Amino acid sequence: MSAENGTPDSTAGSPGTPVGPRPEPIRFFGTTWVDHTGGYTARRVGVAAGSLAATAASCFVLRIAYQGLRIAEIGSFVTLLMVVMFAVCSALAFRHTWSAFTTRPDPARQASLRGLLAIGFVGSLVAYFFRSLTEAPGERLHRAEYDTAREQYAKRTTRRSGNPSRKRPRRS
């Protein structure tokens, strides 16, 4: 494993085995994001359609919950608090999910926001939909990390030219 980014390094064991860092798979896309083959475009369309359908279904469920509050006649203040809570949590979840596509989130912060992200699940689905319109969600982050790992691997494995025994001694 590479100490820089946690990607495994292959050794030159069997012929045909790739040498160097391997790309990290992305959910629903595997490693097709590297060269956009293997049905990458169809997967992006499917992910966009699926996240939009999940968003619509989630909004329908929230609508049923809202109607349940209205039927229960718990008061307009509590109903307003519930609507505002879902709206604010969805906005925060959208922002958090959107930023997680470009930078790795802090695991401790991620754990502390788990409840908020669960309440604002609609915002996360919307962020997933919008990102899948332009790229695989998280592709830019994974590509930057993969390119950096490949550059570092190339630097580590590049050999010097010349005979090291002819190297001039350093002057003090």
Short mmCIF file of C-alpha atoms in Angstrom, two decimals:
data_model
loop_
_atom_site.label_atom_id
_atom_site.label_comp_id
_atom_site.label_asym_id
_atom_site.label_seq_id
_atom_site.Cartn_x
_atom_site.Cartn_y
_atom_site.Cartn_z
CA MET A 1 0.00 0.00 0.00
CA SER A 2 1.15 3.47 -0.80
CA ALA A 3 1.65 5.57 2.31
CA GLU A 4 0.65 8.77 0.54
CA ASN A 5 -2.95 8.00 -0.32
CA GLY A 6 -3.68 4.44 0.73
CA THR A 7 -3.89 3.05 -2.79
CA PRO A 8 -2.29 -0.33 -3.34
CA ASP A 9 0.90 -0.58 -5.37
CA SER A 10 1.24 -3.63 -7.55
CA THR A 11 4.56 -5.33 -7.87
CA ALA A 12 5.83 -6.68 -11.11
CA GLY A 13 4.66 -10.20 -10.35
CA SER A 14 2.75 -11.69 -13.22
CA PRO A 15 2.71 -10.41 -16.77
CA GLY A 16 -0.22 -8.14 -17.52
CA THR A 17 -0.55 -7.03 -13.90
CA PRO A 18 -0.68 -3.23 -13.75
CA VAL A 19 2.15 -1.66 -11.84
CA GLY A 20 1.59 1.41 -9.71
CA PRO A 21 -1.34 2.91 -7.88
CA ARG A 22 -4.82 1.70 -8.78
CA PRO A 23 -7.86 3.95 -9.05
CA GLU A 24 -10.33 3.91 -6.20
CA PRO A 25 -13.78 2.68 -7.30
CA ILE A 26 -16.76 5.02 -7.09
CA ARG A 27 -20.21 3.73 -6.09
CA PHE A 28 -22.25 2.68 -9.16
CA PHE A 29 -19.27 3.38 -11.46
CA GLY A 30 -16.44 1.15 -10.27
CA THR A 31 -13.29 2.32 -12.05
CA THR A 32 -15.01 3.24 -15.32
CA TRP A 33 -14.54 6.91 -14.38
CA VAL A 34 -10.83 6.68 -15.25
CA ASP A 35 -11.25 6.35 -19.00
CA HIS A 36 -15.07 6.71 -19.33
CA THR A 37 -15.55 3.22 -20.76
CA GLY A 38 -17.70 0.28 -19.74
CA GLY A 39 -21.03 2.06 -19.97
CA TYR A 40 -19.91 5.17 -18.09
CA THR A 41 -22.41 7.46 -19.84
CA ALA A 42 -25.28 5.03 -19.36
CA ARG A 43 -24.37 4.71 -15.69
CA ARG A 44 -24.35 8.50 -15.28
CA VAL A 45 -27.79 8.74 -16.90
CA GLY A 46 -29.03 5.90 -14.68
CA VAL A 47 -27.64 7.49 -11.53
CA ALA A 48 -29.15 10.86 -12.43
CA ALA A 49 -32.54 9.29 -13.14
CA GLY A 50 -32.37 7.12 -10.03
CA SER A 51 -31.46 9.98 -7.72
CA LEU A 52 -34.18 12.17 -9.22
CA ALA A 53 -36.74 9.36 -8.75
CA ALA A 54 -35.56 8.84 -5.16
CA THR A 55 -35.87 12.58 -4.54
CA ALA A 56 -39.43 12.60 -5.89
CA ALA A 57 -40.36 9.56 -3.79
CA SER A 58 -38.80 11.17 -0.70
CA CYS A 59 -40.73 14.37 -1.25
CA PHE A 60 -43.92 12.31 -1.60
CA VAL A 61 -43.20 10.59 1.74
CA LEU A 62 -42.55 13.98 3.37
CA ARG A 63 -45.83 15.25 1.93
CA ILE A 64 -47.66 12.32 3.54
CA ALA A 65 -45.93 13.09 6.84
CA TYR A 66 -46.99 16.75 6.53
CA GLN A 67 -50.57 15.70 5.89
CA GLY A 68 -50.40 13.48 8.96
CA LEU A 69 -49.38 16.49 11.04
CA ARG A 70 -52.26 18.50 9.61
CA ILE A 71 -54.74 15.70 10.36
CA ALA A 72 -53.41 15.39 13.91
CA GLU A 73 -54.10 19.11 14.39
CA ILE A 74 -51.02 19.60 16.53
CA GLY A 75 -50.95 23.29 15.76
CA SER A 76 -49.52 25.50 13.10
CA PHE A 77 -46.41 26.35 15.15
CA VAL A 78 -45.23 22.73 15.42
CA THR A 79 -46.08 22.13 11.76
CA LEU A 80 -44.05 25.20 10.80
CA LEU A 81 -41.14 23.99 12.97
CA MET A 82 -41.17 20.62 11.20
CA VAL A 83 -41.21 22.20 7.74
CA VAL A 84 -38.39 24.60 8.64
CA MET A 85 -36.39 21.76 10.22
CA PHE A 86 -36.59 19.64 7.06
CA ALA A 87 -35.80 22.64 4.84
CA VAL A 88 -32.75 23.70 6.88
CA CYS A 89 -31.46 20.14 7.29
CA SER A 90 -31.92 19.51 3.56
CA ALA A 91 -29.99 22.68 2.70
CA LEU A 92 -27.17 21.75 5.07
CA ALA A 93 -27.11 18.18 3.77
CA PHE A 94 -26.96 19.48 0.19
CA ARG A 95 -24.00 21.72 1.05
CA HIS A 96 -22.17 18.97 2.92
CA THR A 97 -22.74 16.39 0.19
CA TRP A 98 -21.74 18.85 -2.54
CA SER A 99 -18.49 19.73 -0.76
CA ALA A 100 -17.76 16.04 -0.13
CA PHE A 101 -17.52 15.59 -3.91
CA THR A 102 -14.48 17.89 -4.05
CA THR A 103 -12.73 17.33 -0.69
CA ARG A 104 -12.55 14.39 1.68
CA PRO A 105 -14.80 15.07 4.69
CA ASP A 106 -13.36 14.85 8.19
CA PRO A 107 -14.50 11.50 9.70
CA ALA A 108 -15.20 13.05 13.11
CA ARG A 109 -17.32 15.82 11.57
CA GLN A 110 -19.04 13.27 9.35
CA ALA A 111 -20.00 11.22 12.42
CA SER A 112 -21.32 14.26 14.25
CA LEU A 113 -23.45 15.28 11.24
CA ARG A 114 -24.94 11.83 10.71
CA GLY A 115 -28.30 12.76 12.25
CA LEU A 116 -28.55 16.01 10.33
CA LEU A 117 -27.71 14.24 7.08
CA ALA A 118 -30.36 11.61 7.81
CA ILE A 119 -33.02 14.27 8.34
CA GLY A 120 -31.90 16.25 5.29
CA PHE A 121 -31.69 13.23 3.00
CA VAL A 122 -33.58 15.11 0.26
CA GLY A 123 -30.75 17.64 0.00
CA SER A 124 -28.18 14.86 -0.36
CA LEU A 125 -30.23 13.24 -3.13
CA VAL A 126 -30.56 16.54 -4.98
CA ALA A 127 -26.79 17.14 -4.72
CA TYR A 128 -26.17 13.64 -6.06
CA PHE A 129 -28.54 14.32 -8.98
CA PHE A 130 -26.93 17.63 -9.95
CA ARG A 131 -23.39 16.27 -9.71
CA SER A 132 -24.25 13.23 -11.81
CA LEU A 133 -25.33 15.56 -14.63
CA THR A 134 -21.70 16.67 -15.14
CA GLU A 135 -19.59 13.76 -13.83
CA ALA A 136 -19.66 10.69 -11.65
CA PRO A 137 -20.23 12.04 -8.13
CA GLY A 138 -16.76 12.34 -6.59
CA GLU A 139 -14.93 11.82 -9.89
CA ARG A 140 -13.01 15.10 -9.73
CA LEU A 141 -11.70 14.30 -6.23
CA HIS A 142 -10.79 10.72 -7.13
CA ARG A 143 -9.12 11.83 -10.37
CA ALA A 144 -6.99 14.44 -8.57
CA GLU A 145 -5.91 11.89 -5.94
CA TYR A 146 -5.21 9.24 -8.59
CA ASP A 147 -3.18 11.62 -10.76
CA THR A 148 -1.17 12.74 -7.73
CA ALA A 149 -0.52 9.12 -6.73
CA ARG A 150 0.59 8.27 -10.29
CA GLU A 151 2.95 11.27 -10.39
CA GLN A 152 4.46 10.34 -7.02
CA TYR A 153 4.84 6.74 -8.14
CA ALA A 154 6.55 7.86 -11.34
CA LYS A 155 8.98 10.01 -9.34
CA ARG A 156 9.79 7.14 -6.99
CA THR A 157 10.41 4.66 -9.78
CA THR A 158 12.32 6.87 -12.23
CA ARG A 159 15.89 5.78 -12.42
CA ARG A 160 18.89 8.05 -12.62
CA SER A 161 20.94 7.98 -15.75
CA GLY A 162 24.65 7.45 -15.56
CA ASN A 163 26.97 5.38 -13.48
CA PRO A 164 26.67 6.06 -9.72
CA SER A 165 30.29 5.04 -9.12
CA ARG A 166 31.44 8.00 -11.20
CA LYS A 167 29.55 10.39 -9.00
CA ARG A 168 31.77 13.22 -7.81
CA PRO A 169 32.25 13.45 -4.05
CA ARG A 170 30.58 16.38 -2.40
CA ARG A 171 32.79 19.14 -1.06
CA SER A 172 32.27 20.17 2.51
#
